[in-house]
CSV table of C-alpha atoms in Angstrom, one decimal:
chain,number,residue,atom,x,y,z
A,478,MET,CA,11.0,2.0,-39.5
A,479,ASP,CA,9.1,-1.3,-39.8
A,480,ASP,CA,12.2,-3.2,-38.5
A,481,LEU,CA,12.4,-0.8,-35.6
A,482,LEU,CA,8.8,-1.4,-34.7
A,483,LEU,CA,9.3,-5.1,-35.0
A,484,TYR,CA,12.3,-5.2,-32.7
A,485,LEU,CA,10.5,-2.9,-30.3
A,486,GLY,CA,7.5,-5.3,-30.3
A,487,ILE,CA,9.9,-8.2,-29.5
A,488,ALA,CA,11.4,-6.2,-26.6
A,489,ASN,CA,7.8,-5.5,-25.3
A,490,LEU,CA,7.0,-9.1,-25.4
A,491,LEU,CA,10.1,-10.1,-23.5
A,492,VAL,CA,9.4,-7.5,-20.8
A,493,CYS,CA,5.8,-8.8,-20.5
A,494,ALA,CA,7.2,-12.3,-20.0
A,495,ILE,CA,9.8,-11.2,-17.5
A,496,VAL,CA,7.3,-9.3,-15.5
A,497,GLY,CA,4.1,-11.2,-16.1
A,498,ILE,CA,5.1,-14.8,-15.4
A,499,PRO,CA,6.5,-14.1,-11.9
A,500,LEU,CA,3.5,-11.9,-11.1
A,501,VAL,CA,0.9,-14.5,-12.1
A,502,PHE,CA,2.6,-17.4,-10.3
A,503,GLY,CA,3.8,-15.2,-7.4
A,504,MET,CA,0.3,-13.8,-6.6
A,505,ARG,CA,-1.0,-17.4,-6.4
A,506,LYS,CA,1.4,-18.0,-3.5
A,507,ILE,CA,-0.1,-15.3,-1.3
A,508,ARG,CA,-2.6,-16.8,1.0
A,509,LYS,CA,-6.0,-15.3,1.5
A,510,VAL,CA,-6.8,-14.5,5.1
A,511,ARG,CA,-10.4,-15.7,4.7
A,512,ASP,CA,-8.9,-19.2,4.3
A,513,VAL,CA,-7.1,-18.9,7.7
A,514,SER,CA,-8.9,-20.2,10.8
A,515,PRO,CA,-9.6,-17.7,13.5
A,516,GLU,CA,-8.9,-20.3,16.1
A,517,PHE,CA,-5.6,-20.9,18.0
A,518,ALA,CA,-4.9,-23.4,20.7
A,519,GLY,CA,-2.3,-21.4,22.6
A,520,VAL,CA,-2.4,-18.1,24.6
A,521,TRP,CA,-3.6,-15.1,22.6
A,522,PRO,CA,-1.1,-12.2,23.0
A,523,ARG,CA,-2.1,-8.7,23.8
A,524,VAL,CA,-2.4,-6.5,20.6
A,525,SER,CA,-2.0,-2.8,20.5
A,526,VAL,CA,-3.8,-1.2,17.5
A,527,ILE,CA,-2.3,2.1,16.6
A,528,VAL,CA,-4.0,4.6,14.3
A,529,ALA,CA,-2.6,8.0,13.1
A,530,ALA,CA,-5.3,10.4,12.1
A,531,ARG,CA,-5.1,13.9,10.6
A,532,ASN,CA,-8.2,15.5,9.0
A,533,GLU,CA,-10.0,12.2,8.5
A,534,GLU,CA,-13.6,13.4,9.4
A,535,ARG,CA,-15.0,11.9,6.2
A,536,ASP,CA,-14.1,8.2,6.9
A,537,ILE,CA,-12.7,7.9,10.4
A,538,GLU,CA,-16.0,6.9,12.2
A,539,ALA,CA,-16.6,3.9,10.0
A,540,GLY,CA,-13.0,2.7,10.3
A,541,LEU,CA,-12.8,3.2,14.1
A,542,ARG,CA,-16.1,1.5,14.8
A,543,SER,CA,-15.0,-1.5,12.8
A,544,LEU,CA,-11.9,-1.7,15.0
A,545,LEU,CA,-14.1,-1.5,18.1
A,546,GLN,CA,-16.0,-4.5,16.8
A,547,LEU,CA,-13.0,-6.7,16.3
A,548,ASP,CA,-13.5,-10.2,17.7
A,549,TYR,CA,-10.3,-10.2,19.8
A,550,GLY,CA,-10.2,-10.3,23.5
A,551,ASP,CA,-6.9,-8.8,24.7
A,552,ILE,CA,-6.8,-5.6,22.6
A,553,GLU,CA,-6.1,-1.9,23.1
A,554,ILE,CA,-6.9,0.7,20.5
A,555,ILE,CA,-4.8,3.9,20.5
A,556,VAL,CA,-5.7,6.7,18.1
A,557,VAL,CA,-3.3,9.6,17.8
A,558,ASN,CA,-5.0,12.8,16.5
A,559,ASP,CA,-2.1,14.5,14.6
A,560,ARG,CA,-2.9,18.2,14.7
A,561,SER,CA,-6.3,17.9,12.8
A,562,THR,CA,-8.0,21.1,11.8
A,563,ASP,CA,-11.4,19.5,10.9
A,564,ARG,CA,-13.9,17.6,13.1
A,565,THR,CA,-11.6,14.6,13.5
A,566,GLY,CA,-10.8,15.4,17.2
A,567,GLU,CA,-14.5,16.0,18.0
A,568,ILE,CA,-15.5,12.6,16.4
A,569,LEU,CA,-12.8,10.8,18.3
A,570,ASP,CA,-13.7,12.2,21.6
A,571,ARG,CA,-17.4,11.4,21.1
A,572,ILE,CA,-16.6,7.8,20.2
A,573,ALA,CA,-14.2,7.5,23.2
A,574,ASP,CA,-17.0,8.6,25.5
A,575,GLU,CA,-19.0,5.7,24.2
A,576,HIS,CA,-16.1,3.2,24.4
A,577,PRO,CA,-13.8,3.7,27.5
A,578,ARG,CA,-11.3,1.2,26.2
A,579,LEU,CA,-10.5,3.5,23.3
A,580,MET,CA,-7.5,5.7,24.0
A,581,VAL,CA,-7.4,9.0,22.1
A,582,VAL,CA,-4.3,11.2,22.2
A,583,HIS,CA,-4.3,14.7,20.7
A,584,LEU,CA,-1.1,16.2,19.4
A,585,SER,CA,-0.7,19.9,18.8
A,586,GLU,CA,2.9,20.1,17.8
A,587,LEU,CA,5.2,18.3,15.4
A,588,PRO,CA,8.8,17.8,16.5
A,589,ALA,CA,11.6,18.9,14.1
A,590,GLY,CA,12.9,16.1,11.8
A,591,TRP,CA,9.6,14.1,11.7
A,592,LEU,CA,6.8,13.6,9.2
A,593,GLY,CA,3.5,13.9,11.0
A,594,LYS,CA,2.2,10.4,10.4
A,595,ASN,CA,5.4,8.7,11.3
A,596,HIS,CA,5.7,10.7,14.5
A,597,ALA,CA,2.0,10.0,15.4
A,598,LEU,CA,2.6,6.2,14.9
A,599,TYR,CA,5.8,6.3,17.0
A,600,TYR,CA,4.1,8.3,19.7
A,601,GLY,CA,1.3,5.8,19.8
A,602,THR,CA,3.8,3.0,20.5
A,603,THR,CA,5.1,4.9,23.6
A,604,ARG,CA,1.6,4.3,25.1
A,605,ALA,CA,1.3,0.7,23.8
A,606,THR,CA,1.5,-2.3,26.1
A,607,GLY,CA,0.9,-5.1,23.6
A,608,GLU,CA,3.2,-8.0,22.6
A,609,LEU,CA,2.0,-7.3,19.1
A,610,ILE,CA,1.5,-4.0,17.4
A,611,LEU,CA,-0.9,-3.4,14.5
A,612,PHE,CA,-0.3,-0.2,12.6
A,613,THR,CA,-3.4,0.7,10.5
A,614,ASP,CA,-5.0,3.7,8.8
A,615,ALA,CA,-7.9,5.8,10.1
A,616,ASP,CA,-10.2,4.8,7.2
A,617,VAL,CA,-9.6,1.1,7.0
A,618,VAL,CA,-12.8,-1.0,7.6
A,619,MET,CA,-12.2,-4.5,8.9
A,620,GLU,CA,-14.5,-7.5,9.3
A,621,PRO,CA,-14.6,-8.6,13.0
A,622,THR,CA,-12.5,-11.8,12.6
A,623,VAL,CA,-9.7,-10.3,10.6
A,624,LEU,CA,-7.3,-9.7,13.5
A,625,ARG,CA,-7.9,-13.1,15.1
A,626,ARG,CA,-7.1,-14.7,11.7
A,627,ALA,CA,-4.0,-12.6,11.3
A,628,VAL,CA,-2.7,-13.2,14.8
A,629,ALA,CA,-3.4,-17.0,14.6
A,630,TYR,CA,-1.5,-17.2,11.3
A,631,LEU,CA,1.4,-15.1,12.7
A,632,LEU,CA,1.7,-17.4,15.8
A,633,GLN,CA,1.3,-20.7,14.0
A,634,HIS,CA,4.0,-19.8,11.4
A,635,GLN,CA,6.3,-17.9,13.8
A,636,ILE,CA,6.2,-14.7,11.7
A,637,ASP,CA,7.6,-11.4,12.9
A,638,HIS,CA,5.9,-9.1,10.5
A,639,LEU,CA,2.6,-9.7,8.8
A,640,PRO,CA,1.3,-7.1,6.4
A,641,MET,CA,-2.0,-7.5,4.6
A,642,LEU,CA,-3.5,-6.5,1.3
A,643,PHE,CA,-7.1,-5.3,1.2
A,644,GLU,CA,-9.8,-4.1,-1.1
A,645,VAL,CA,-9.5,-0.5,-2.3
A,646,ARG,CA,-12.9,1.0,-3.1
A,647,MET,CA,-13.0,3.9,-5.5
A,648,PRO,CA,-16.1,5.9,-6.7
A,649,THR,CA,-15.4,5.8,-10.5
A,650,TRP,CA,-14.3,3.2,-13.0
A,651,LEU,CA,-11.2,5.2,-14.0
A,652,LEU,CA,-10.0,5.5,-10.4
A,653,GLU,CA,-10.6,1.8,-9.8
A,654,SER,CA,-8.6,1.1,-13.0
A,655,PHE,CA,-5.7,3.2,-11.6
A,656,ILE,CA,-5.7,1.1,-8.4
A,657,VAL,CA,-5.6,-2.1,-10.5
A,658,THR,CA,-2.6,-0.8,-12.5
A,659,PHE,CA,-1.0,0.6,-9.3
A,660,SER,CA,-1.2,-2.9,-7.8
A,661,VAL,CA,0.6,-4.4,-10.8
A,662,TYR,CA,3.4,-1.9,-10.4
A,663,LEU,CA,3.6,-2.4,-6.6
A,664,MET,CA,3.7,-6.2,-6.8
A,665,THR,CA,6.3,-6.1,-9.6
A,666,TYR,CA,8.5,-3.7,-7.6
A,667,CYS,CA,8.2,-5.4,-4.2
A,668,ARG,CA,7.8,-9.0,-5.3
A,669,PRO,CA,6.1,-9.8,-2.0
A,670,TRP,CA,5.8,-13.6,-2.7
A,671,GLN,CA,9.5,-13.7,-2.0
A,672,CYS,CA,9.0,-12.3,1.6
A,673,PRO,CA,9.3,-15.7,3.4
A,674,ASN,CA,12.5,-16.5,1.7
A,675,PRO,CA,15.5,-14.9,3.5
A,676,LYS,CA,17.7,-15.3,0.5
A,677,ARG,CA,15.4,-13.2,-1.8
A,678,ALA,CA,15.1,-9.4,-1.8
A,679,GLY,CA,11.3,-9.3,-2.0
A,680,HIS,CA,9.7,-7.3,0.8
A,681,ILE,CA,6.6,-5.3,1.5
A,682,GLY,CA,4.8,-3.2,4.1
A,683,ILE,CA,1.1,-2.1,3.9
A,684,GLY,CA,0.1,1.1,5.8
A,685,GLY,CA,-3.4,-0.1,6.3
A,686,PHE,CA,-2.3,-3.3,8.0
A,687,ASN,CA,1.2,-3.8,9.4
A,688,LEU,CA,1.2,-6.4,12.2
A,689,VAL,CA,4.6,-6.7,13.9
A,690,ARG,CA,6.0,-8.1,17.1
A,691,ALA,CA,6.7,-5.3,19.6
A,692,ASP,CA,10.2,-6.5,20.4
A,693,VAL,CA,11.0,-6.7,16.6
A,694,TYR,CA,9.8,-3.1,16.3
A,695,GLN,CA,12.2,-2.0,18.9
A,696,LYS,CA,15.1,-4.0,17.5
A,697,ILE,CA,14.8,-2.4,14.1
A,698,GLY,CA,14.9,1.1,15.7
A,699,THR,CA,11.2,2.0,15.6
A,700,HIS,CA,9.8,4.7,13.3
A,701,GLU,CA,12.8,6.9,14.2
A,702,VAL,CA,14.8,5.1,11.5
A,703,ILE,CA,12.2,6.1,8.8
A,704,ARG,CA,11.0,9.3,10.5
A,705,MET,CA,11.3,11.4,7.3
A,706,ARG,CA,10.1,8.8,4.8
A,707,PRO,CA,6.7,9.5,3.1
A,708,ASP,CA,6.7,5.9,1.9
A,709,ASP,CA,7.1,4.7,5.5
A,710,ASP,CA,5.0,1.5,5.1
A,711,VAL,CA,7.0,0.0,2.3
A,712,LYS,CA,10.3,1.1,3.9
A,713,PHE,CA,9.1,-0.4,7.2
A,714,GLY,CA,8.7,-3.7,5.5
A,715,LYS,CA,12.1,-3.4,3.7
A,716,LEU,CA,13.9,-2.6,7.0
A,717,ILE,CA,12.4,-5.6,8.8
A,718,LYS,CA,13.3,-8.0,5.9
A,719,ARG,CA,16.8,-6.5,5.7
A,720,GLU,CA,17.4,-7.1,9.5
A,721,GLY,CA,16.7,-10.8,9.0
A,722,PHE,CA,13.2,-11.1,10.6
A,723,ARG,CA,10.5,-13.4,9.1
A,724,GLN,CA,8.0,-11.6,7.0
A,725,GLU,CA,5.0,-12.8,5.0
A,726,LEU,CA,2.1,-11.2,3.2
A,727,LEU,CA,-1.6,-12.1,3.4
A,728,ASN,CA,-4.4,-11.0,1.1
A,729,GLY,CA,-7.4,-9.6,3.1
A,730,ALA,CA,-9.5,-8.5,0.2
A,731,GLY,CA,-13.1,-9.4,0.9
A,732,LEU,CA,-12.7,-9.0,4.6
A,733,MET,CA,-11.1,-5.6,4.7
A,734,TYR,CA,-11.4,-2.5,2.6
A,735,VAL,CA,-10.5,1.2,2.5
A,736,PRO,CA,-12.3,4.0,0.6
A,737,TRP,CA,-9.3,5.7,-0.9
A,738,TYR,CA,-9.4,8.9,-3.0
A,739,ALA,CA,-12.7,10.4,-4.0
A,740,SER,CA,-11.6,12.2,-7.2
A,741,ILE,CA,-8.8,12.3,-9.7
A,742,ARG,CA,-7.6,15.6,-8.2
A,743,GLU,CA,-7.4,14.0,-4.7
A,744,LEU,CA,-5.5,11.1,-6.2
A,745,VAL,CA,-2.9,13.3,-7.9
A,746,VAL,CA,-2.4,15.6,-4.9
A,747,GLY,CA,-2.4,12.7,-2.5
A,748,LEU,CA,0.3,10.7,-4.2
A,749,GLU,CA,2.6,13.7,-4.8
A,750,LYS,CA,4.1,13.1,-1.3
A,751,ASN,CA,5.5,9.6,-2.1
A,752,ALA,CA,5.7,9.2,-5.9
A,753,PHE,CA,9.3,10.6,-5.8
A,754,SER,CA,10.4,9.0,-2.5
A,755,GLY,CA,9.3,5.7,-3.9
A,756,VAL,CA,12.3,5.8,-6.3
A,757,ASP,CA,14.5,7.0,-3.4
A,758,TYR,CA,14.6,10.5,-4.8
A,759,SER,CA,16.5,9.5,-7.8
A,760,ILE,CA,15.9,11.9,-10.7
A,761,SER,CA,17.4,9.5,-13.3
A,762,TYR,CA,15.4,6.5,-12.0
A,763,SER,CA,12.2,8.6,-12.0
A,764,VAL,CA,12.7,9.7,-15.6
A,765,PHE,CA,13.8,6.2,-16.7
A,766,ALA,CA,10.8,4.6,-15.0
A,767,GLY,CA,8.4,7.0,-16.6
A,768,LEU,CA,9.8,6.5,-20.1
A,769,SER,CA,9.7,2.7,-19.5
A,770,MET,CA,6.0,2.9,-18.7
A,771,LEU,CA,5.3,4.9,-21.8
A,772,LEU,CA,7.3,2.6,-24.0
A,773,PHE,CA,6.2,-0.8,-22.6
A,774,ASN,CA,2.7,0.0,-21.0
A,775,VAL,CA,1.3,2.7,-23.3
A,776,PHE,CA,2.9,2.5,-26.7
A,777,PRO,CA,1.7,-1.1,-27.5
A,778,PHE,CA,-1.9,0.1,-27.3
A,779,ILE,CA,-1.1,2.8,-29.9
A,780,ALA,CA,1.0,0.5,-32.1
A,781,ILE,CA,-1.8,-1.9,-32.9
A,782,PHE,CA,-3.5,0.8,-34.8
A,783,PHE,CA,-0.8,1.4,-37.4
A,784,THR,CA,1.2,-1.8,-37.6
A,785,THR,CA,0.5,-4.8,-39.8
A,786,GLY,CA,1.5,-8.4,-40.3
A,787,ALA,CA,3.8,-10.1,-37.7
A,788,THR,CA,4.5,-6.8,-36.0
A,789,TRP,CA,0.8,-6.3,-35.4
A,790,TRP,CA,0.5,-9.8,-33.9
A,791,LEU,CA,3.4,-9.1,-31.6
A,792,TYR,CA,1.7,-5.9,-30.2
A,793,ALA,CA,-1.6,-7.7,-30.0
A,794,VAL,CA,-0.1,-10.3,-27.8
A,795,VAL,CA,1.6,-7.7,-25.7
A,796,VAL,CA,-1.7,-5.8,-25.2
A,797,LEU,CA,-3.5,-9.0,-24.2
A,798,SER,CA,-0.7,-9.8,-21.8
A,799,LEU,CA,-0.9,-6.4,-20.1
A,800,TRP,CA,-4.7,-6.7,-19.9
A,801,GLY,CA,-4.2,-10.2,-18.5
A,802,MET,CA,-1.8,-9.0,-15.7
A,803,ALA,CA,-4.2,-6.2,-14.8
A,804,ALA,CA,-7.2,-8.6,-14.8
A,805,TRP,CA,-5.2,-10.9,-12.4
A,806,ALA,CA,-4.5,-8.0,-10.1
A,807,ALA,CA,-8.2,-7.0,-10.3
A,808,TYR,CA,-9.3,-10.5,-9.4
A,809,HIS,CA,-7.0,-10.6,-6.3
A,810,GLY,CA,-8.0,-7.1,-5.2
A,811,LYS,CA,-11.8,-7.7,-5.6
A,812,ALA,CA,-12.0,-5.0,-8.3
A,813,ARG,CA,-14.1,-5.1,-11.4
A,814,LEU,CA,-12.4,-7.2,-14.1
A,815,SER,CA,-13.4,-4.6,-16.7
A,816,CYS,CA,-10.9,-2.2,-15.0
A,817,CYS,CA,-8.1,-4.1,-16.7
A,818,LEU,CA,-9.1,-2.3,-19.9
A,819,GLY,CA,-8.1,1.0,-18.4
A,820,PHE,CA,-4.5,-0.1,-18.0
A,821,PRO,CA,-3.0,2.3,-20.6
A,822,LEU,CA,-4.9,5.3,-19.2
A,823,ALA,CA,-3.9,4.4,-15.7
A,824,ALA,CA,-0.3,4.0,-16.8
A,825,LEU,CA,-0.4,7.5,-18.3
A,826,MET,CA,-1.8,8.9,-15.0
A,827,PHE,CA,0.9,7.2,-13.1
A,828,VAL,CA,3.6,8.7,-15.3
A,829,PHE,CA,2.0,12.2,-14.9
A,830,ILE,CA,1.8,11.8,-11.1
A,831,GLN,CA,5.4,10.6,-10.9
A,832,TRP,CA,6.9,13.4,-13.0
A,833,ARG,CA,4.7,16.0,-11.3
A,834,ALA,CA,6.0,14.8,-7.9
A,835,LEU,CA,9.5,15.0,-9.2
A,836,THR,CA,9.0,18.6,-10.5
A,837,LEU,CA,7.3,19.8,-7.3
A,838,ASN,CA,9.9,18.2,-5.0
A,839,LEU,CA,12.7,20.0,-6.9
A,840,TRP,CA,10.8,23.3,-7.3
A,841,GLN,CA,9.6,23.5,-3.7
A,842,GLY,CA,12.6,22.0,-2.1
A,843,GLY,CA,10.6,19.3,-0.4
A,844,ILE,CA,7.0,18.0,-0.2
A,845,ARG,CA,3.8,19.5,1.1
A,846,TRP,CA,1.6,16.9,2.9
A,847,ARG,CA,-1.4,17.5,5.0
A,848,ASP,CA,-0.8,21.3,5.3
A,849,THR,CA,2.8,20.9,6.4
A,850,HIS,CA,5.9,21.5,4.3
A,851,TYR,CA,8.8,19.0,4.7
């Protein structure tokens, strides 16, 4: 038993090195948008900002008013109200009366073969006239110069798709810890620091900020290609990278934020739509990923309480390494550094959410998202 724990500790340390070293050095390569100048010597292209909204009455006003205050001249803002049953439509109409340049479209039906959000975003593009399209979420709050900085960077570096990370604000320490751990997993899975390299597989898309050239959007087949993908943002980025277009990720934390889920229940229910799709609906991969998280991200925190000698030191190094990766993610995401300490609890939550989504998808024959079964 002692030998088994020793070998398992060595395996844990190797996994930490394989994952942690690229993560630490890779995140350093991602440029911060606040370091990008909002100035550009050439002609600024027209930008169409497209927002899909469904039952967003809690946060949509703050997000939409931040869009209306963006320091960008040639811009149009299109909000597609996707069958909302709360006060979202009323709020949108009121703000549109104050700001005539805001275009609000109300949808009452969902065509067969589409997820609501994907259809709403696609429908918004049919009204768009910009050379660039920014897909963003209804609750994202942006600092006024964010779009100018992003467009300037895209033009200067001849980029086709520019997604952006941002700060995620959560009301409790545990929820914030989950976001920190989630960031470690997302960065490890997508390896976005590889995005500019056409020979590497790294890719990413961010639902809260996907800036893309309009002609590139048409060339990849628009949202029709991913019309039934709950993880549309990540798959959007993967599709663009696969088709050979230039992609790069910026970090907008500090200049852009989103108030995500307000409770653990909201988090669990909200992620059931894409936790299974994120592993391409593979039962074996979902089970394997969950077991790997338990073995490499949770067990070391337990093992330090009943191991001794060299084995204890192995697990102590692993624990410190995992906390270090989480602290690095917290630093880049403007989260509290103390949230790294919640890494094992957040990993357990992640496994629960993933396996719950797997079970519900198989039991229900699909997913239920925003009052619609798919």
